[in-house]
mmCIF file of C-alpha atoms and ligand atoms in Angstrom:
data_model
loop_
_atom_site.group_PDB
_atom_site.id
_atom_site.type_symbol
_atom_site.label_atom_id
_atom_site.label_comp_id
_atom_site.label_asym_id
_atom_site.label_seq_id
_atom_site.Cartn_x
_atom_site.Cartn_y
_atom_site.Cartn_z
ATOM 1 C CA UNK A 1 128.652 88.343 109.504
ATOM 2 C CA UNK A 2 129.164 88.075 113.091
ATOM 3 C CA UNK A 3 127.066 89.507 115.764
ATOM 4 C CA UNK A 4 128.943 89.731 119.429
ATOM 5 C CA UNK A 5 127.566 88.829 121.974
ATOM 6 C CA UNK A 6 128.691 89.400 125.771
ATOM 7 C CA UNK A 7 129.841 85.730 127.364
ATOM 8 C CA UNK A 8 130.087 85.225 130.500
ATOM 9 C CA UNK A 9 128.661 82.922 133.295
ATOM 10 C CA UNK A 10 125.401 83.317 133.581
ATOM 11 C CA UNK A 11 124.586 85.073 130.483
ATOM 12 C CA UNK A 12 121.703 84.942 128.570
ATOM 13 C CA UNK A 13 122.462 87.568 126.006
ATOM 14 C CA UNK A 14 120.015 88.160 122.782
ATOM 15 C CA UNK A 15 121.874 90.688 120.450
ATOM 16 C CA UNK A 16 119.135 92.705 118.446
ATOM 17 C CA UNK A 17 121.673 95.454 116.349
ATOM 18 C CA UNK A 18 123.315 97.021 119.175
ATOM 19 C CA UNK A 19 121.394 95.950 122.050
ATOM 20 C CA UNK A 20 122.722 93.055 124.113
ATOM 21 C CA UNK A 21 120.984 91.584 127.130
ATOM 22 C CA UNK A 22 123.310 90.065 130.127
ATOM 23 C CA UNK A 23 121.622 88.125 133.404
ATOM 24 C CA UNK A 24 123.778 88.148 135.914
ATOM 25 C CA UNK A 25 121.774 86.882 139.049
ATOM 26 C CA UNK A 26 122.403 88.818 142.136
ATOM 27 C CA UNK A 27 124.354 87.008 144.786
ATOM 28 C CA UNK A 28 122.999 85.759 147.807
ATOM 29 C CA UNK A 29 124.605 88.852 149.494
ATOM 30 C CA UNK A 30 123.115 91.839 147.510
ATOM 31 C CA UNK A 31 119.592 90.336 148.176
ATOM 32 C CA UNK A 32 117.037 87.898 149.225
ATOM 33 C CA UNK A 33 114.862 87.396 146.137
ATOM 34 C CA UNK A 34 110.552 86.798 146.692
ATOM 35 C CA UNK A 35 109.936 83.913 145.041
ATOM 36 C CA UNK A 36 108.229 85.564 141.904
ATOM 37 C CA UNK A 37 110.005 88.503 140.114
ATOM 38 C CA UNK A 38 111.349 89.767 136.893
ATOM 39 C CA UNK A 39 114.977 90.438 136.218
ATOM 40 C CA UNK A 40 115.291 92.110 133.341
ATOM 41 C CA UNK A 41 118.871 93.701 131.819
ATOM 42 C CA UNK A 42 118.645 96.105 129.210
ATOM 43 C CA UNK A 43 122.648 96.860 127.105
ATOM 44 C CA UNK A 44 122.220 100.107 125.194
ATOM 45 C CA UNK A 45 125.529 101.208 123.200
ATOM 46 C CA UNK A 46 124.912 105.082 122.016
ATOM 47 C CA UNK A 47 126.520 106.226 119.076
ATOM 48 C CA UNK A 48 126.829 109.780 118.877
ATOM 49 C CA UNK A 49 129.463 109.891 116.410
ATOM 50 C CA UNK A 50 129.527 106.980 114.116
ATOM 51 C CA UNK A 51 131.879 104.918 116.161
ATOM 52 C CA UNK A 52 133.598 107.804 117.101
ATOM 53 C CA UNK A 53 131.886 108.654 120.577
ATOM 54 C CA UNK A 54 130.479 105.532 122.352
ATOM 55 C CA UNK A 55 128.891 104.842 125.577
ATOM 56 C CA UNK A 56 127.860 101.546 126.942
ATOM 57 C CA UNK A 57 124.957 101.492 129.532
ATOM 58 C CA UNK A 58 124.281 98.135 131.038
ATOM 59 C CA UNK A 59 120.785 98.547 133.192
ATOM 60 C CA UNK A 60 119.539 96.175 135.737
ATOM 61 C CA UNK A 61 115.922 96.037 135.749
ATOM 62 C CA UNK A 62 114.457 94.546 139.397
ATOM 63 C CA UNK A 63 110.505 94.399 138.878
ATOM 64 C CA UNK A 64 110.625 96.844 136.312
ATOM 65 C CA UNK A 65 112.198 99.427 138.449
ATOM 66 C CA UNK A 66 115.848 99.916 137.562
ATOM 67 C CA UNK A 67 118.242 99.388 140.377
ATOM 68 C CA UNK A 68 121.622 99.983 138.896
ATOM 69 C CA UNK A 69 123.705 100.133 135.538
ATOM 70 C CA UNK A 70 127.050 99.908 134.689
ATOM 71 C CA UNK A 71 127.925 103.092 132.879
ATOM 72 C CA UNK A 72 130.997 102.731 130.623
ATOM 73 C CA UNK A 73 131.457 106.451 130.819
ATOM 74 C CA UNK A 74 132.242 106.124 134.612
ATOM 75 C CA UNK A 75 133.381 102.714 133.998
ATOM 76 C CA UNK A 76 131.687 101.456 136.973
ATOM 77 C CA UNK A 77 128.351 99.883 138.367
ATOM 78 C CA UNK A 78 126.116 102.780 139.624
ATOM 79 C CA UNK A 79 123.659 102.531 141.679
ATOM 80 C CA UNK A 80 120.301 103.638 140.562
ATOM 81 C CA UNK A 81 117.838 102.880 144.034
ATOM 82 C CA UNK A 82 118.749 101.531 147.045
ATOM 83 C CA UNK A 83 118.408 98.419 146.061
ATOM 84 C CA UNK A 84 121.476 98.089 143.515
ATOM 85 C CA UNK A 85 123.854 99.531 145.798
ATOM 86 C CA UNK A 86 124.800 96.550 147.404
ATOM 87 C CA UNK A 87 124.967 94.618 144.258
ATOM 88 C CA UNK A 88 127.089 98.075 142.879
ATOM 89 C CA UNK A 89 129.524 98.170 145.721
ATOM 90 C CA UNK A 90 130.310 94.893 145.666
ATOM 91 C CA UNK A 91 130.539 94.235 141.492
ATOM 92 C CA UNK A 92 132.685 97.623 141.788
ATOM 93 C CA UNK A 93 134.986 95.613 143.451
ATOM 94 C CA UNK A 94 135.380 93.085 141.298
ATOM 95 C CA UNK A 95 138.452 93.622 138.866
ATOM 96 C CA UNK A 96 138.012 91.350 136.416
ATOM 97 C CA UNK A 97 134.312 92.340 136.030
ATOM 98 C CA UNK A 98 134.730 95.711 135.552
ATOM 99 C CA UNK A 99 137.371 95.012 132.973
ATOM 100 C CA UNK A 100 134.550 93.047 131.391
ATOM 101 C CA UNK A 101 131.730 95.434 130.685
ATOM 102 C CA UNK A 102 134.733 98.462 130.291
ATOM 103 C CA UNK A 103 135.869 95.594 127.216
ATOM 104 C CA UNK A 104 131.976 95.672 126.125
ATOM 105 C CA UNK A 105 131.966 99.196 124.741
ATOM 106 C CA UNK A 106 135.065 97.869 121.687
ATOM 107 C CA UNK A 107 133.936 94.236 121.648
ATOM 108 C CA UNK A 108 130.175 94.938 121.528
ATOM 109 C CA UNK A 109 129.196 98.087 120.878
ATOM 110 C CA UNK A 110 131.748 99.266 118.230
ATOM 111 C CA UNK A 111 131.841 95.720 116.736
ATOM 112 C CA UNK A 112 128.503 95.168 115.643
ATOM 113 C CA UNK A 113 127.807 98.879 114.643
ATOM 114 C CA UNK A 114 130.564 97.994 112.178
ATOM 115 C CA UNK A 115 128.732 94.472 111.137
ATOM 116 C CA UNK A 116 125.396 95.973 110.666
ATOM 117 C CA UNK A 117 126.043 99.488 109.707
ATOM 118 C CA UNK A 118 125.910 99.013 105.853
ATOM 119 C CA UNK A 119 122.068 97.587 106.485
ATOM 120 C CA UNK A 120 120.967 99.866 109.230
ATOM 121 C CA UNK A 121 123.165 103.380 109.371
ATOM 122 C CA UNK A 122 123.645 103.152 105.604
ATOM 123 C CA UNK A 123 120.097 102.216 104.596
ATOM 124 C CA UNK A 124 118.727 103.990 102.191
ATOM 125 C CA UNK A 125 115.475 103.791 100.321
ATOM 126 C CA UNK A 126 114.395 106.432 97.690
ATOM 127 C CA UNK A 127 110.496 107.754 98.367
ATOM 128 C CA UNK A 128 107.544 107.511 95.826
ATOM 129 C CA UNK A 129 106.068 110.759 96.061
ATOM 130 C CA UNK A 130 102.244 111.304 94.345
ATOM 131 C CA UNK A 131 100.142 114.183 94.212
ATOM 132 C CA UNK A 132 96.457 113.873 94.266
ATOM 133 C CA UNK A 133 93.795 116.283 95.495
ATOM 134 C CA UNK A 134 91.341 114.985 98.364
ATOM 135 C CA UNK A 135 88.474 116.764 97.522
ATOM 136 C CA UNK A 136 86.846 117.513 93.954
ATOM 137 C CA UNK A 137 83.641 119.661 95.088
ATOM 138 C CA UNK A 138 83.251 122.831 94.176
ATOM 139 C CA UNK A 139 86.174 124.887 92.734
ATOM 140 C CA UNK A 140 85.413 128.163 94.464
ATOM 141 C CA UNK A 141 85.781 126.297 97.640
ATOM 142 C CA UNK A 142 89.393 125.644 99.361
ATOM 143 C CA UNK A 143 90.437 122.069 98.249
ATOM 144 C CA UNK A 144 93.086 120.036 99.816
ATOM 145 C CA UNK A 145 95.945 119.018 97.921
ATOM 146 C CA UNK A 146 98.023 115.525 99.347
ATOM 147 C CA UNK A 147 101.301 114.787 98.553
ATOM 148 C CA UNK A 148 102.160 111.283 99.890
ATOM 149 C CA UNK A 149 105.675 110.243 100.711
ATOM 150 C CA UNK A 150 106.037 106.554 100.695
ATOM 151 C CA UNK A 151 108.434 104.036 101.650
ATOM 152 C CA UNK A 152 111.334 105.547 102.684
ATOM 153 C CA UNK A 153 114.392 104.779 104.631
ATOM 154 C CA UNK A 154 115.445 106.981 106.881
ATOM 155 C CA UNK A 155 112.935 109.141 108.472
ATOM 156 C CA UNK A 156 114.361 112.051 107.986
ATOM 157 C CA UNK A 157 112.551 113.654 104.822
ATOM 158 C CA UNK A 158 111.897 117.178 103.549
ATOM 159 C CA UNK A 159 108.624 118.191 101.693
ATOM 160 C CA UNK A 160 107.596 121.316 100.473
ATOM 161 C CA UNK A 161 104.856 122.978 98.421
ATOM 162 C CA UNK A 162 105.327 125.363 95.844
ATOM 163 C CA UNK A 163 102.470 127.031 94.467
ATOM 164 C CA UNK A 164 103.706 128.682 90.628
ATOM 165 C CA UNK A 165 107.051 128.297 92.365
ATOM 166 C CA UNK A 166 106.021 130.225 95.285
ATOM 167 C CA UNK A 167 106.925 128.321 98.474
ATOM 168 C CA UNK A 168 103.547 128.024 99.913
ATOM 169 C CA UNK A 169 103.700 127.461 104.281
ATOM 170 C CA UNK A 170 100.310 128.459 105.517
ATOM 171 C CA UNK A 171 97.914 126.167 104.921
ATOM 172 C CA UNK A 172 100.519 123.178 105.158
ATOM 173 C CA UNK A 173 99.355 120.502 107.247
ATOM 174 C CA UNK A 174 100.609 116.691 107.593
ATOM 175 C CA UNK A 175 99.981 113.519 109.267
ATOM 176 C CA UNK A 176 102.331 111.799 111.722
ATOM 177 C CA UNK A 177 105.742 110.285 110.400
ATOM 178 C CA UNK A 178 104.198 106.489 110.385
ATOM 179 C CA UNK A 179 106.598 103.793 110.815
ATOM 180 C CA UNK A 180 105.546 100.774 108.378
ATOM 181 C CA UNK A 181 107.078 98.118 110.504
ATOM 182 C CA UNK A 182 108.959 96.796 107.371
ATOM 183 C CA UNK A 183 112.417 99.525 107.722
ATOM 184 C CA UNK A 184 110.312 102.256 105.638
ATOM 185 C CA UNK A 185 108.521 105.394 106.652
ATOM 186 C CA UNK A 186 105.560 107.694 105.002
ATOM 187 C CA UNK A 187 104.364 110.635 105.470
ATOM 188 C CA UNK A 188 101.448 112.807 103.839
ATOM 189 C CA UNK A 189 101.813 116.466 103.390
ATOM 190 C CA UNK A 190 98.336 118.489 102.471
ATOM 191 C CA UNK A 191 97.470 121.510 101.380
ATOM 192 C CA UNK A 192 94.584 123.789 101.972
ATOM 193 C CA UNK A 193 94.278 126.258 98.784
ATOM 194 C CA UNK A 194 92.170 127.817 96.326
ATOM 195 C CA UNK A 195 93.009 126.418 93.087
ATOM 196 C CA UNK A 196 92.916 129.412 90.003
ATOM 197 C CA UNK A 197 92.624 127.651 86.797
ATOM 198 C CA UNK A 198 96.611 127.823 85.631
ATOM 199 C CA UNK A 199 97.856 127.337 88.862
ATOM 200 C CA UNK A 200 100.617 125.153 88.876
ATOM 201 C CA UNK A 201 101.470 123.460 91.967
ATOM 202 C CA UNK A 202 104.391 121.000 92.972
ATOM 203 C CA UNK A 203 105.679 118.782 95.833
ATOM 204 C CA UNK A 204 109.425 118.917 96.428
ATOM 205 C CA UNK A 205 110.687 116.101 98.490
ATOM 206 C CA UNK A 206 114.603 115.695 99.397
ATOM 207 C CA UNK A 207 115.742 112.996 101.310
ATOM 208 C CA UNK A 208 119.128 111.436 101.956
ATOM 209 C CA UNK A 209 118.591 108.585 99.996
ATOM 210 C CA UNK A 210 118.451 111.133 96.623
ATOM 211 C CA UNK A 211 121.478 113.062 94.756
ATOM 212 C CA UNK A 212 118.648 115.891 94.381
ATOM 213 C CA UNK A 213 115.053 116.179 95.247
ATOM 214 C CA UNK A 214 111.914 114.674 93.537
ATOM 215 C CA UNK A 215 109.205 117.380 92.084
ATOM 216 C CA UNK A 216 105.915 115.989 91.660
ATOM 217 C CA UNK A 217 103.506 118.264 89.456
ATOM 218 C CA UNK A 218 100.361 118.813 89.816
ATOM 219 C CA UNK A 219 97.813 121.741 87.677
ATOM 220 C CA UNK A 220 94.912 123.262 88.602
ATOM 221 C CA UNK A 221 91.645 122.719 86.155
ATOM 222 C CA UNK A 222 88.493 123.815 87.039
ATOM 223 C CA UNK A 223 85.297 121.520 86.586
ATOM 224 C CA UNK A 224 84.303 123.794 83.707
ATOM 225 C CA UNK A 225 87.960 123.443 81.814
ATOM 226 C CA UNK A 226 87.790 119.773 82.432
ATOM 227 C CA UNK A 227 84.301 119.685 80.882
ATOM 228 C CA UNK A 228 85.472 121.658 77.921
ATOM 229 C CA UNK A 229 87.994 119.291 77.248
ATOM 230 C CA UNK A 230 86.056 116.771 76.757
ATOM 231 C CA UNK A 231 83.379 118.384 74.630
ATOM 232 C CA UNK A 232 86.769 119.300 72.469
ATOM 233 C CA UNK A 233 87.542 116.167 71.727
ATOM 234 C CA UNK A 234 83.968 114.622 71.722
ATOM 235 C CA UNK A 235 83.457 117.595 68.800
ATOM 236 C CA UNK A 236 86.694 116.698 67.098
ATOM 237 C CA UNK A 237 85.226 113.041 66.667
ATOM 238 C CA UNK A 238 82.179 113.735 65.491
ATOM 239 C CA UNK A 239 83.990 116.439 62.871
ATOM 240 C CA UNK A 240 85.932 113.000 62.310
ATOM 241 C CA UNK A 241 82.709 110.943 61.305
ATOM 242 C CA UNK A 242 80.845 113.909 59.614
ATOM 243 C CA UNK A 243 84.017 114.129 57.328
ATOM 244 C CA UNK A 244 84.015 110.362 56.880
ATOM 245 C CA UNK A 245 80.895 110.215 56.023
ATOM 246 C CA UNK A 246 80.799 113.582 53.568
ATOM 247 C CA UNK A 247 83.635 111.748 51.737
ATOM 248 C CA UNK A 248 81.989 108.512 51.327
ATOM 249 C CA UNK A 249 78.827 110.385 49.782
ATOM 250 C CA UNK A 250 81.133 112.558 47.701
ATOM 251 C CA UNK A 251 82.589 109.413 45.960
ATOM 252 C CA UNK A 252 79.299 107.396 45.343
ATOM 253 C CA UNK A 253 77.494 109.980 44.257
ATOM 254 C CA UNK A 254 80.577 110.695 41.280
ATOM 255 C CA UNK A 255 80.844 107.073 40.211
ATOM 256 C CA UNK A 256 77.452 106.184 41.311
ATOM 257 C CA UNK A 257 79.708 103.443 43.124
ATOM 258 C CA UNK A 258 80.303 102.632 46.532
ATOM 259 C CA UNK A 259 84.696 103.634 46.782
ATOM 260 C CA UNK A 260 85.236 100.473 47.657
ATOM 261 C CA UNK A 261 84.117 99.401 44.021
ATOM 262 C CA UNK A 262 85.908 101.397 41.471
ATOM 263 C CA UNK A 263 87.541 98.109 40.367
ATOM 264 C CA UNK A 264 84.383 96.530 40.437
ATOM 265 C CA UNK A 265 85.220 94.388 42.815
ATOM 266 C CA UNK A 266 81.900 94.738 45.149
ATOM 267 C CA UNK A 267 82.036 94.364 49.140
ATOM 268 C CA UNK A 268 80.566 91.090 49.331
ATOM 269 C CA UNK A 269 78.764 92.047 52.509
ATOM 270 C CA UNK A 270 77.788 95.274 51.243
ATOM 271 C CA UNK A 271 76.540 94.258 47.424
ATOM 272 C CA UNK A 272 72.501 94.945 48.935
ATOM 273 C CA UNK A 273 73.477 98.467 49.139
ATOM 274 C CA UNK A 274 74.319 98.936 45.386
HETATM 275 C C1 NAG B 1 133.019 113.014 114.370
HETATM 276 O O1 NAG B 1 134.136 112.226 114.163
HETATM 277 C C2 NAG B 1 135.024 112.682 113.144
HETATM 278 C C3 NAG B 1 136.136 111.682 113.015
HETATM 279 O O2 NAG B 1 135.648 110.460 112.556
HETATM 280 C C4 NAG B 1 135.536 114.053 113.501
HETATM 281 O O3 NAG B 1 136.366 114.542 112.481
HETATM 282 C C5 NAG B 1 134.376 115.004 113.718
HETATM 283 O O4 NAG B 1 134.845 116.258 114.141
HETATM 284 C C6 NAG B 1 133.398 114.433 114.734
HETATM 285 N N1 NAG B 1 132.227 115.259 114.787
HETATM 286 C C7 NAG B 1 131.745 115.743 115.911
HETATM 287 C C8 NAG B 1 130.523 116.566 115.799
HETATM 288 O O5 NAG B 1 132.264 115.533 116.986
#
């Protein structure tokens, strides 16, 4: 892959995607220059349209003030304070520099929007989506549901809840879109509700990166169900043991053996008992 950038005399051009950077130092005749200031130039291509609709804006940055730009639009230096119009009047005038930047907008701009477009435009990164409630106190007070959104490319993302497939809006609160830093974005979407035991609640998140969206489940049980549960299956393993241990009776007490002996073959370990 090639990246463009702009060459000229007295260039120093970093390329970051489509940004470019040119120096051109003003002549003695647009100004007299202190001896310590910053120069800065700033090349922003705008895409509005793929590379359909382009526009090239060089800025010239004097002390952090811009003083002029070049404007591919126009196709001319404009100036921006009275300090770039010298330096504008007198780059407008030059022919082959105008032809220059006015090349910029195909040899920069579009060019490296077509080298990096299947990494950057094109990106796409499905998000994990999870469900989890923020608060477990008491069930007859309004809980929060969260559904996170994580590491997806790009930012734009959907997310909805449904409440027993009821789209639910008040109540919906989220945190800022937070940009990792590594090309991925999450978000967290909550919920403020009243959980009825049976509820059944989901998180719908579409996103371009997915054919359709992702549903994440989640279903409301109160303290008393979850407590219930457990006693169900804590009783159904005890019932488990009880019957074990019924059996094991049943048999010695028939044979007057241990099961394990009918062939008379004790248990080593468990001889003692018999
Ligand atoms: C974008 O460009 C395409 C051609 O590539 C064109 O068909 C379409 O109408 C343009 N869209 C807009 C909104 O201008």
């Amino acid at each position: 892959m090639r990246v463009t950038v702009p060459r000229n005399p007295g260039t120093v051009a970093g390329v970051v995607m489509a940004v470019f950077l040119v120096l051109r130092i003003p002549g003695a005749h647009c100004r007299d220059a202190p001896k310590n200031f910053v120069y800065q130039f700033k090349g922003m291509c705008y895409f509005t349209n793929g590379t359909e609709r382009v526009r090239l804006v060089a800025r010239q940055i004097y002390n952090k003030e811009e003083i002029l730009h070049f404007d591919s639009d126009l196709g001319k230096f404009v100036a921006v304070t009275e300090l770039g119009q010298v330096c504008a009047e007198t780059w407008n005038t030059q022919k082959d520099l105008l032809a220059e930047f006015r090349a910029y907008v195909e040899t920069l701009c579009r060019h490296n929007y077509k080298e990096t477009a299947s990494f950057t435009v094109q990106r796409r990164v499905e998000p994990t989506v999870t469900v989890s409630p923020a608060s477990t106190e008491d069930p007859n007070h309004h809980n929060l549901l969260v559904c996170s959104v994580t590491n997806f490319y790009p930012r734009q993302v959907k997310v909805k809840w449904f409440r027993n497939q009821q789209e639910e809006t008040a109540g919906v609160g989220f945190t800022p879109l937070t940009q990792n830093g590594d090309w991925t974005y999450q978000i967290h979407v909550m919920l403020e509700t009243k959980p009825q035991l049976g509820d059944v609640y989901v998180c719908r998140v579409d996103h371009p990166s997915l054919q359709s969206p992702i549903t994440v489940e989640w279903r409301a049980q109160s303290e008393s169900a979850q407590s219930k549960t457990r006693s169900g299956i804590g009783g159904f393993v005890l019932g488990l043991i009880f019957l074990g241990v019924g059996l094991f009776v049943h048999f010695w007490d028939k044979r007057g053996k241990a099961p394990w002996e009918k062939k008379g073959k004790a248990g080593a370990g468990l001889k003692s008992l018999c």
